[in-house]
Steps between C-alpha positions, in 0.01 A plus 500: 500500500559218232162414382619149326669422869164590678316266269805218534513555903715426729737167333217489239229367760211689312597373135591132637133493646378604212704264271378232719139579422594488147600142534841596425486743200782754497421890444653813477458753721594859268457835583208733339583760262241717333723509208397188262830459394700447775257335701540207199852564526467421834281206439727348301836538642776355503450477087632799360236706308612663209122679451182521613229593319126571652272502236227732659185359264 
């Protein structure tokens, strides 16, 4: 199972409702990591991250 597909659904209906109630504002739908770093990787992409540093404080 792709969990970014289930949350898209089938040709996007789910995200294009929810778009709609967002009067048009575009989001990203990313998977979850429980590793920081690549879920900002993930966040970020398609920039190429050279680092990531968490700063745990």
């Amino acid at each position: 199972m792709d969990p970014v597909g289930a949350c898209i659904g089938a040709r996007g209906v789910r995200i294009q409702n929810i778009v709609a109630e967002l009067n048009g504002e575009k989001i990203d739908v990313i998977p979850y990591s429980p590793d920081l770093a690549k879920f900002v990787v993930s966040a970020i992409a398609p920039a190429e991250v050279v680092k990531v540093i968490i700063d745990e404080e």
